[in-house]
Amino acid sequence: MLLFLAFLIGIIAGLRAMMAPAAVAWGAALGWFDVSQTPLAFMGYRWTPWVFSLLAVVELITDQLPSTPSRKVPMQFAARLIMGALTGATIGASGGSLVGGLVAGVVGAAVGTLGGAAARGRLAAAFGRDTPAALIEDAVAIIGALIIVGAV
């Protein structure tokens, strides 16, 4: 089950790169799951969720800007894979499967990045503009992250 949740949080990282680590850091910091005796203990430190939350808010704002590059360009894609790896590994580590969680998170991030771009493109075409599609994607990422982290 944890590997499936690691895959799902990877999908969230593919949608919004900083939403996944913000949610996972809050879960760890609030004691919803324990990573204190793992190499990823920093995810549960007092300031980690605040830092990732600030980055997530900045990402939600900048995503609305027309100058923001596609999530499929190498730099953006790599960031999503890295965040998927981090968050998947953190969830996996809570159950003793850090490497399995890392792999599941990376695969989920690739799926989320490519699938999210395709879904947003279709929604934007249906709405005739991108903003409503972006806001729906934001809501899916936020709600999904909370549900996934709550299930760990």
Tab-separated table of N, CA and C in Angstrom:
chain	number	residue	atom	x	y	z
A	1	MET	N	0.826	-1.202	0.000
A	1	MET	CA	0.000	0.000	0.000
A	1	MET	C	0.874	1.272	0.000
A	2	LEU	N	1.976	1.258	0.784
A	2	LEU	CA	2.836	2.441	0.819
A	2	LEU	C	3.460	2.744	-0.544
A	3	LEU	N	3.810	1.713	-1.282
A	3	LEU	CA	4.397	1.948	-2.603
A	3	LEU	C	3.369	2.555	-3.552
A	4	PHE	N	2.122	2.151	-3.416
A	4	PHE	CA	1.059	2.752	-4.226
A	4	PHE	C	0.880	4.224	-3.848
A	5	LEU	N	0.914	4.519	-2.549
A	5	LEU	CA	0.810	5.913	-2.103
A	5	LEU	C	2.023	6.729	-2.566
A	6	ALA	N	3.201	6.105	-2.580
A	6	ALA	CA	4.396	6.787	-3.093
A	6	ALA	C	4.232	7.099	-4.581
A	7	PHE	N	3.667	6.169	-5.328
A	7	PHE	CA	3.378	6.402	-6.740
A	7	PHE	C	2.398	7.561	-6.903
A	8	LEU	N	1.347	7.557	-6.093
A	8	LEU	CA	0.342	8.622	-6.185
A	8	LEU	C	0.915	9.992	-5.821
A	9	ILE	N	1.763	10.058	-4.795
A	9	ILE	CA	2.339	11.365	-4.449
A	9	ILE	C	3.289	11.809	-5.553
A	10	GLY	N	3.895	10.853	-6.257
A	10	GLY	CA	4.694	11.190	-7.424
A	10	GLY	C	3.850	11.849	-8.503
A	11	ILE	N	2.642	11.349	-8.701
A	11	ILE	CA	1.727	11.973	-9.664
A	11	ILE	C	1.461	13.420	-9.271
A	12	ILE	N	1.247	13.652	-7.979
A	12	ILE	CA	1.029	15.024	-7.503
A	12	ILE	C	2.256	15.888	-7.812
A	13	ALA	N	3.451	15.335	-7.611
A	13	ALA	CA	4.680	16.085	-7.939
A	13	ALA	C	4.740	16.396	-9.425
A	14	GLY	N	4.195	15.524	-10.252
A	14	GLY	CA	4.136	15.788	-11.683
A	14	GLY	C	3.171	16.907	-12.027
A	15	LEU	N	2.129	17.052	-11.226
A	15	LEU	CA	1.166	18.136	-11.445
A	15	LEU	C	1.710	19.464	-10.925
A	16	ARG	N	2.156	19.459	-9.684
A	16	ARG	CA	2.710	20.642	-9.020
A	16	ARG	C	3.911	20.183	-8.209
A	17	ALA	N	5.088	20.509	-8.684
A	17	ALA	CA	6.324	19.974	-8.120
A	17	ALA	C	6.473	20.222	-6.621
A	18	MET	N	6.081	21.370	-6.135
A	18	MET	CA	6.299	21.703	-4.726
A	18	MET	C	5.125	21.332	-3.816
A	19	MET	N	3.984	21.006	-4.411
A	19	MET	CA	2.829	20.624	-3.594
A	19	MET	C	3.092	19.301	-2.880
A	20	ALA	N	3.705	18.363	-3.581
A	20	ALA	CA	3.960	17.046	-2.999
A	20	ALA	C	4.896	17.134	-1.787
A	21	PRO	N	6.069	17.782	-1.899
A	21	PRO	CA	6.928	17.842	-0.712
A	21	PRO	C	6.321	18.670	0.422
A	22	ALA	N	5.537	19.684	0.087
A	22	ALA	CA	4.886	20.466	1.151
A	22	ALA	C	3.937	19.570	1.946
A	23	ALA	N	3.116	18.803	1.250
A	23	ALA	CA	2.150	17.933	1.928
A	23	ALA	C	2.855	16.838	2.725
A	24	VAL	N	3.871	16.225	2.127
A	24	VAL	CA	4.590	15.144	2.820
A	24	VAL	C	5.333	15.691	4.041
A	25	ALA	N	5.940	16.860	3.915
A	25	ALA	CA	6.641	17.455	5.058
A	25	ALA	C	5.674	17.778	6.192
A	26	TRP	N	4.482	18.279	5.856
A	26	TRP	CA	3.487	18.544	6.900
A	26	TRP	C	3.069	17.243	7.575
A	27	GLY	N	2.849	16.198	6.782
A	27	GLY	CA	2.473	14.912	7.372
A	27	GLY	C	3.530	14.395	8.327
A	28	ALA	N	4.789	14.493	7.924
A	28	ALA	CA	5.889	14.030	8.782
A	28	ALA	C	6.026	14.911	10.025
A	29	ALA	N	5.937	16.226	9.846
A	29	ALA	CA	6.092	17.151	10.968
A	29	ALA	C	4.955	17.024	11.980
A	30	LEU	N	3.772	16.718	11.489
A	30	LEU	CA	2.616	16.579	12.383
A	30	LEU	C	2.517	15.186	13.006
A	31	GLY	N	3.436	14.312	12.630
A	31	GLY	CA	3.450	12.978	13.222
A	31	GLY	C	2.447	12.007	12.622
A	32	TRP	N	1.962	12.294	11.427
A	32	TRP	CA	1.029	11.371	10.778
A	32	TRP	C	1.735	10.084	10.383
A	33	PHE	N	3.042	10.192	10.131
A	33	PHE	CA	3.891	9.030	9.892
A	33	PHE	C	5.291	9.397	10.361
A	34	ASP	N	6.097	8.385	10.652
A	34	ASP	CA	7.393	8.617	11.280
A	34	ASP	C	8.543	8.345	10.315
A	35	VAL	N	9.350	9.346	10.081
A	35	VAL	CA	10.576	9.180	9.298
A	35	VAL	C	11.789	9.645	10.107
A	36	SER	N	11.621	9.788	11.412
A	36	SER	CA	12.658	10.361	12.272
A	36	SER	C	13.934	9.526	12.319
A	37	GLN	N	13.850	8.246	12.101
A	37	GLN	CA	15.032	7.381	12.158
A	37	GLN	C	15.507	6.982	10.770
A	38	THR	N	15.217	7.802	9.778
A	38	THR	CA	15.590	7.516	8.395
A	38	THR	C	16.478	8.637	7.860
A	39	PRO	N	17.110	8.421	6.720
A	39	PRO	CA	17.901	9.505	6.114
A	39	PRO	C	17.048	10.712	5.703
A	40	LEU	N	15.741	10.541	5.681
A	40	LEU	CA	14.846	11.631	5.288
A	40	LEU	C	14.170	12.283	6.492
A	41	ALA	N	14.795	12.167	7.653
A	41	ALA	CA	14.229	12.742	8.883
A	41	ALA	C	13.990	14.249	8.745
A	42	PHE	N	14.815	14.926	7.920
A	42	PHE	CA	14.657	16.379	7.752
A	42	PHE	C	13.275	16.754	7.230
A	43	MET	N	12.588	15.814	6.591
A	43	MET	CA	11.239	16.116	6.090
A	43	MET	C	10.266	16.373	7.234
A	44	GLY	N	10.586	15.910	8.422
A	44	GLY	CA	9.723	16.140	9.577
A	44	GLY	C	10.207	17.244	10.497
A	45	TYR	N	11.276	17.941	10.128
A	45	TYR	CA	11.777	19.036	10.951
A	45	TYR	C	10.771	20.184	10.981
A	46	ARG	N	10.896	20.998	11.991
A	46	ARG	CA	9.948	22.088	12.236
A	46	ARG	C	9.791	23.047	11.055
A	47	TRP	N	10.894	23.413	10.398
A	47	TRP	CA	10.836	24.439	9.348
A	47	TRP	C	10.616	23.873	7.948
A	48	THR	N	10.834	22.593	7.763
A	48	THR	CA	10.722	22.005	6.425
A	48	THR	C	9.353	22.225	5.789
A	49	PRO	N	8.246	21.953	6.494
A	49	PRO	CA	6.946	22.169	5.834
A	49	PRO	C	6.689	23.628	5.471
A	50	TRP	N	7.208	24.541	6.274
A	50	TRP	CA	7.012	25.959	5.983
A	50	TRP	C	7.760	26.370	4.715
A	51	VAL	N	8.987	25.876	4.583
A	51	VAL	CA	9.791	26.198	3.393
A	51	VAL	C	9.116	25.647	2.140
A	52	PHE	N	8.725	24.363	2.195
A	52	PHE	CA	8.077	23.764	1.029
A	52	PHE	C	6.716	24.404	0.756
A	53	SER	N	6.010	24.814	1.798
A	53	SER	CA	4.709	25.473	1.596
A	53	SER	C	4.878	26.813	0.891
A	54	LEU	N	5.902	27.562	1.299
A	54	LEU	CA	6.181	28.838	0.632
A	54	LEU	C	6.505	28.595	-0.834
A	55	LEU	N	7.336	27.595	-1.106
A	55	LEU	CA	7.665	27.267	-2.498
A	55	LEU	C	6.438	26.819	-3.282
A	56	ALA	N	5.538	26.079	-2.625
A	56	ALA	CA	4.312	25.633	-3.293
A	56	ALA	C	3.413	26.822	-3.651
A	57	VAL	N	3.299	27.786	-2.755
A	57	VAL	CA	2.485	28.974	-3.038
A	57	VAL	C	3.087	29.760	-4.200
A	58	VAL	N	4.404	29.917	-4.192
A	58	VAL	CA	5.074	30.615	-5.298
A	58	VAL	C	4.810	29.873	-6.609
A	59	GLU	N	4.880	28.553	-6.565
A	59	GLU	CA	4.624	27.766	-7.773
A	59	GLU	C	3.185	27.944	-8.263
A	60	LEU	N	2.224	27.947	-7.341
A	60	LEU	CA	0.827	28.139	-7.744
A	60	LEU	C	0.636	29.489	-8.427
A	61	ILE	N	1.344	30.498	-7.965
A	61	ILE	CA	1.232	31.834	-8.565
A	61	ILE	C	1.938	31.880	-9.916
A	62	THR	N	3.180	31.407	-9.965
A	62	THR	CA	3.946	31.510	-11.208
A	62	THR	C	3.388	30.622	-12.312
A	63	ASP	N	2.686	29.576	-11.930
A	63	ASP	CA	2.087	28.702	-12.943
A	63	ASP	C	1.061	29.457	-13.793
A	64	GLN	N	0.487	30.502	-13.254
A	64	GLN	CA	-0.520	31.283	-13.976
A	64	GLN	C	0.092	32.273	-14.964
A	65	LEU	N	1.403	32.480	-14.878
A	65	LEU	CA	2.057	33.460	-15.746
A	65	LEU	C	2.288	32.886	-17.145
A	66	PRO	N	2.047	33.690	-18.171
A	66	PRO	CA	2.255	33.201	-19.541
A	66	PRO	C	3.713	32.888	-19.865
A	67	SER	N	4.646	33.465	-19.094
A	67	SER	CA	6.066	33.245	-19.355
A	67	SER	C	6.601	31.950	-18.734
A	68	THR	N	5.778	31.271	-17.955
A	68	THR	CA	6.222	30.032	-17.307
A	68	THR	C	6.427	28.943	-18.355
A	69	PRO	N	7.607	28.308	-18.343
A	69	PRO	CA	7.875	27.275	-19.357
A	69	PRO	C	7.036	26.017	-19.127
A	70	SER	N	6.936	25.235	-20.159
A	70	SER	CA	6.205	23.967	-20.101
A	70	SER	C	6.836	23.055	-19.062
A	71	ARG	N	6.012	22.257	-18.419
A	71	ARG	CA	6.503	21.275	-17.446
A	71	ARG	C	7.310	20.171	-18.116
A	72	LYS	N	7.259	20.113	-19.450
A	72	LYS	CA	7.960	19.051	-20.175
A	72	LYS	C	9.344	19.459	-20.653
A	73	VAL	N	9.754	20.719	-20.419
A	73	VAL	CA	11.124	21.089	-20.749
A	73	VAL	C	12.048	20.413	-19.737
A	74	PRO	N	13.293	20.119	-20.129
A	74	PRO	CA	14.166	19.327	-19.251
A	74	PRO	C	14.267	19.809	-17.804
A	75	MET	N	14.432	21.106	-17.574
A	75	MET	CA	14.594	21.617	-16.214
A	75	MET	C	13.333	21.372	-15.375
A	76	GLN	N	12.180	21.671	-15.930
A	76	GLN	CA	10.918	21.471	-15.218
A	76	GLN	C	10.630	19.985	-14.993
A	77	PHE	N	10.869	19.187	-16.029
A	77	PHE	CA	10.622	17.746	-15.932
A	77	PHE	C	11.527	17.140	-14.861
A	78	ALA	N	12.798	17.530	-14.871
A	78	ALA	CA	13.747	17.007	-13.880
A	78	ALA	C	13.342	17.389	-12.459
A	79	ALA	N	12.898	18.623	-12.274
A	79	ALA	CA	12.469	19.053	-10.940
A	79	ALA	C	11.309	18.203	-10.444
A	80	ARG	N	10.390	17.877	-11.318
A	80	ARG	CA	9.238	17.051	-10.931
A	80	ARG	C	9.658	15.626	-10.603
A	81	LEU	N	10.612	15.097	-11.369
A	81	LEU	CA	11.121	13.751	-11.073
A	81	LEU	C	11.849	13.737	-9.726
A	82	ILE	N	12.623	14.770	-9.460
A	82	ILE	CA	13.356	14.853	-8.190
A	82	ILE	C	12.388	14.964	-7.017
A	83	MET	N	11.371	15.797	-7.148
A	83	MET	CA	10.391	15.936	-6.070
A	83	MET	C	9.561	14.656	-5.902
A	84	GLY	N	9.277	13.990	-7.014
A	84	GLY	CA	8.596	12.693	-6.926
A	84	GLY	C	9.458	11.678	-6.198
A	85	ALA	N	10.766	11.687	-6.494
A	85	ALA	CA	11.701	10.780	-5.818
A	85	ALA	C	11.755	11.078	-4.321
A	86	LEU	N	11.888	12.355	-3.970
A	86	LEU	CA	11.972	12.752	-2.563
A	86	LEU	C	10.716	12.366	-1.793
A	87	THR	N	9.572	12.710	-2.347
A	87	THR	CA	8.329	12.453	-1.617
A	87	THR	C	7.969	10.976	-1.601
A	88	GLY	N	8.211	10.303	-2.711
A	88	GLY	CA	7.966	8.862	-2.732
A	88	GLY	C	8.872	8.131	-1.759
A	89	ALA	N	10.148	8.526	-1.723
A	89	ALA	CA	11.100	7.912	-0.795
A	89	ALA	C	10.711	8.177	0.649
A	90	THR	N	10.201	9.368	0.931
A	90	THR	CA	9.795	9.702	2.295
A	90	THR	C	8.630	8.821	2.725
A	91	ILE	N	7.649	8.680	1.863
A	91	ILE	CA	6.517	7.807	2.191
A	91	ILE	C	6.990	6.364	2.326
A	92	GLY	N	7.823	5.918	1.401
A	92	GLY	CA	8.345	4.557	1.485
A	92	GLY	C	9.166	4.335	2.745
A	93	ALA	N	9.986	5.324	3.115
A	93	ALA	CA	10.830	5.202	4.307
A	93	ALA	C	10.010	5.056	5.579
A	94	SER	N	8.821	5.619	5.584
A	94	SER	CA	7.980	5.501	6.784
A	94	SER	C	7.592	4.049	7.048
A	95	GLY	N	7.703	3.208	6.026
A	95	GLY	CA	7.406	1.791	6.193
A	95	GLY	C	8.603	0.902	5.916
A	96	GLY	N	9.806	1.486	5.858
A	96	GLY	CA	11.020	0.712	5.667
A	96	GLY	C	11.363	0.392	4.228
A	97	SER	N	10.760	1.086	3.280
A	97	SER	CA	11.029	0.816	1.869
A	97	SER	C	11.399	2.100	1.128
A	98	LEU	N	12.497	2.709	1.556
A	98	LEU	CA	12.923	3.972	0.980
A	98	LEU	C	13.171	3.857	-0.524
A	99	VAL	N	13.923	2.857	-0.957
A	99	VAL	CA	14.263	2.724	-2.383
A	99	VAL	C	13.016	2.412	-3.211
A	100	GLY	N	12.174	1.539	-2.728
A	100	GLY	CA	10.932	1.230	-3.443
A	100	GLY	C	10.053	2.461	-3.583
A	101	GLY	N	9.960	3.240	-2.507
A	101	GLY	CA	9.183	4.471	-2.555
A	101	GLY	C	9.773	5.477	-3.514
A	102	LEU	N	11.100	5.559	-3.545
A	102	LEU	CA	11.786	6.465	-4.457
A	102	LEU	C	11.449	6.115	-5.906
A	103	VAL	N	11.560	4.847	-6.250
A	103	VAL	CA	11.269	4.403	-7.625
A	103	VAL	C	9.804	4.671	-7.962
A	104	ALA	N	8.912	4.323	-7.049
A	104	ALA	CA	7.478	4.546	-7.287
A	104	ALA	C	7.186	6.030	-7.459
A	105	GLY	N	7.838	6.880	-6.674
A	105	GLY	CA	7.642	8.325	-6.778
A	105	GLY	C	8.120	8.884	-8.103
A	106	VAL	N	9.258	8.395	-8.593
A	106	VAL	CA	9.775	8.858	-9.887
A	106	VAL	C	8.835	8.446	-11.014
A	107	VAL	N	8.378	7.200	-10.984
A	107	VAL	CA	7.446	6.728	-12.023
A	107	VAL	C	6.156	7.545	-11.964
A	108	GLY	N	5.655	7.767	-10.764
A	108	GLY	CA	4.442	8.579	-10.610
A	108	GLY	C	4.636	9.999	-11.122
A	109	ALA	N	5.796	10.578	-10.854
A	109	ALA	CA	6.072	11.946	-11.320
A	109	ALA	C	6.093	12.022	-12.842
A	110	ALA	N	6.667	11.014	-13.488
A	110	ALA	CA	6.669	10.994	-14.962
A	110	ALA	C	5.243	10.887	-15.486
A	111	VAL	N	4.457	10.015	-14.880
A	111	VAL	CA	3.048	9.859	-15.283
A	111	VAL	C	2.285	11.157	-15.038
A	112	GLY	N	2.480	11.750	-13.873
A	112	GLY	CA	1.781	12.990	-13.536
A	112	GLY	C	2.168	14.155	-14.423
A	113	THR	N	3.441	14.232	-14.769
A	113	THR	CA	3.916	15.324	-15.624
A	113	THR	C	3.297	15.229	-17.010
A	114	LEU	N	3.426	14.067	-17.617
A	114	LEU	CA	2.923	13.901	-18.985
A	114	LEU	C	1.398	13.857	-19.026
A	115	GLY	N	0.802	13.106	-18.107
A	115	GLY	CA	-0.662	13.022	-18.060
A	115	GLY	C	-1.298	14.342	-17.672
A	116	GLY	N	-0.671	15.047	-16.721
A	116	GLY	CA	-1.197	16.348	-16.305
A	116	GLY	C	-1.149	17.373	-17.427
A	117	ALA	N	-0.064	17.359	-18.192
A	117	ALA	CA	0.047	18.286	-19.322
A	117	ALA	C	-1.023	17.997	-20.370
A	118	ALA	N	-1.246	16.717	-20.638
A	118	ALA	CA	-2.263	16.344	-21.630
A	118	ALA	C	-3.662	16.718	-21.142
A	119	ALA	N	-3.951	16.407	-19.892
A	119	ALA	CA	-5.282	16.717	-19.347
A	119	ALA	C	-5.516	18.222	-19.297
A	120	ARG	N	-4.509	18.969	-18.872
A	120	ARG	CA	-4.663	20.427	-18.815
A	120	ARG	C	-4.852	20.999	-20.208
A	121	GLY	N	-4.141	20.471	-21.185
A	121	GLY	CA	-4.307	20.939	-22.563
A	121	GLY	C	-5.723	20.711	-23.062
A	122	ARG	N	-6.272	19.547	-22.757
A	122	ARG	CA	-7.663	19.257	-23.173
A	122	ARG	C	-8.661	20.157	-22.452
A	123	LEU	N	-8.450	20.349	-21.158
A	123	LEU	CA	-9.345	21.230	-20.398
A	123	LEU	C	-9.256	22.672	-20.907
A	124	ALA	N	-8.041	23.133	-21.163
A	124	ALA	CA	-7.866	24.497	-21.671
A	124	ALA	C	-8.561	24.666	-23.015
A	125	ALA	N	-8.467	23.664	-23.864
A	125	ALA	CA	-9.144	23.725	-25.165
A	125	ALA	C	-10.657	23.759	-24.977
A	126	ALA	N	-11.151	22.973	-24.029
A	126	ALA	CA	-12.598	22.935	-23.777
A	126	ALA	C	-13.094	24.271	-23.227
A	127	PHE	N	-12.312	24.895	-22.354
A	127	PHE	CA	-12.693	26.184	-21.773
A	127	PHE	C	-12.393	27.355	-22.706
A	128	GLY	N	-11.513	27.135	-23.666
A	128	GLY	CA	-11.119	28.209	-24.559
A	128	GLY	C	-10.020	29.091	-23.987
A	129	ARG	N	-9.545	28.779	-22.796
A	129	ARG	CA	-8.429	29.487	-22.173
A	129	ARG	C	-7.834	28.609	-21.076
A	130	ASP	N	-6.637	28.964	-20.647
A	130	ASP	CA	-5.880	28.099	-19.752
A	130	ASP	C	-6.210	28.268	-18.273
A	131	THR	N	-6.600	29.461	-17.845
A	131	THR	CA	-6.759	29.735	-16.413
A	131	THR	C	-7.702	28.766	-15.704
A	132	PRO	N	-8.909	28.502	-16.216
A	132	PRO	CA	-9.776	27.545	-15.506
A	132	PRO	C	-9.149	26.142	-15.413
A	133	ALA	N	-8.463	25.741	-16.465
A	133	ALA	CA	-7.808	24.427	-16.453
A	133	ALA	C	-6.708	24.394	-15.393
A	134	ALA	N	-5.941	25.478	-15.291
A	134	ALA	CA	-4.869	25.556	-14.295
A	134	ALA	C	-5.430	25.512	-12.883
A	135	LEU	N	-6.527	26.208	-12.646
A	135	LEU	CA	-7.127	26.222	-11.314
A	135	LEU	C	-7.692	24.854	-10.934
A	136	ILE	N	-8.259	24.156	-11.896
A	136	ILE	CA	-8.744	22.795	-11.637
A	136	ILE	C	-7.560	21.891	-11.300
A	137	GLU	N	-6.469	22.036	-12.038
A	137	GLU	CA	-5.277	21.230	-11.759
A	137	GLU	C	-4.722	21.552	-10.373
A	138	ASP	N	-4.733	22.829	-9.995
A	138	ASP	CA	-4.297	23.221	-8.651
A	138	ASP	C	-5.143	22.512	-7.592
A	139	ALA	N	-6.450	22.539	-7.772
A	139	ALA	CA	-7.353	21.915	-6.802
A	139	ALA	C	-7.115	20.413	-6.708
A	140	VAL	N	-6.931	19.767	-7.844
A	140	VAL	CA	-6.655	18.319	-7.849
A	140	VAL	C	-5.362	18.038	-7.096
A	141	ALA	N	-4.332	18.847	-7.326
A	141	ALA	CA	-3.042	18.642	-6.665
A	141	ALA	C	-3.147	18.842	-5.154
A	142	ILE	N	-3.819	19.883	-4.735
A	142	ILE	CA	-3.953	20.178	-3.300
A	142	ILE	C	-4.767	19.094	-2.602
A	143	ILE	N	-5.950	18.815	-3.124
A	143	ILE	CA	-6.829	17.827	-2.494
A	143	ILE	C	-6.205	16.437	-2.553
A	144	GLY	N	-5.643	16.094	-3.704
A	144	GLY	CA	-4.996	14.796	-3.838
A	144	GLY	C	-3.855	14.615	-2.862
A	145	ALA	N	-3.013	15.637	-2.719
A	145	ALA	CA	-1.882	15.555	-1.789
A	145	ALA	C	-2.356	15.336	-0.358
A	146	LEU	N	-3.400	16.055	0.031
A	146	LEU	CA	-3.924	15.897	1.398
A	146	LEU	C	-4.486	14.495	1.618
A	147	ILE	N	-5.211	13.987	0.663
A	147	ILE	CA	-5.787	12.639	0.793
A	147	ILE	C	-4.678	11.588	0.868
A	148	ILE	N	-3.693	11.713	0.004
A	148	ILE	CA	-2.603	10.725	-0.038
A	148	ILE	C	-1.813	10.741	1.263
A	149	VAL	N	-1.408	11.922	1.715
A	149	VAL	CA	-0.609	12.022	2.937
A	149	VAL	C	-1.436	11.562	4.143
A	150	GLY	N	-2.711	11.866	4.135
A	150	GLY	CA	-3.580	11.409	5.216
A	150	GLY	C	-3.732	9.892	5.257
A	151	ALA	N	-3.556	9.251	4.128
A	151	ALA	CA	-3.698	7.790	4.049
A	151	ALA	C	-2.428	7.055	4.464
A	152	VAL	N	-1.288	7.779	4.524
A	152	VAL	CA	-0.027	7.126	4.897
A	152	VAL	C	-0.130	6.702	6.340
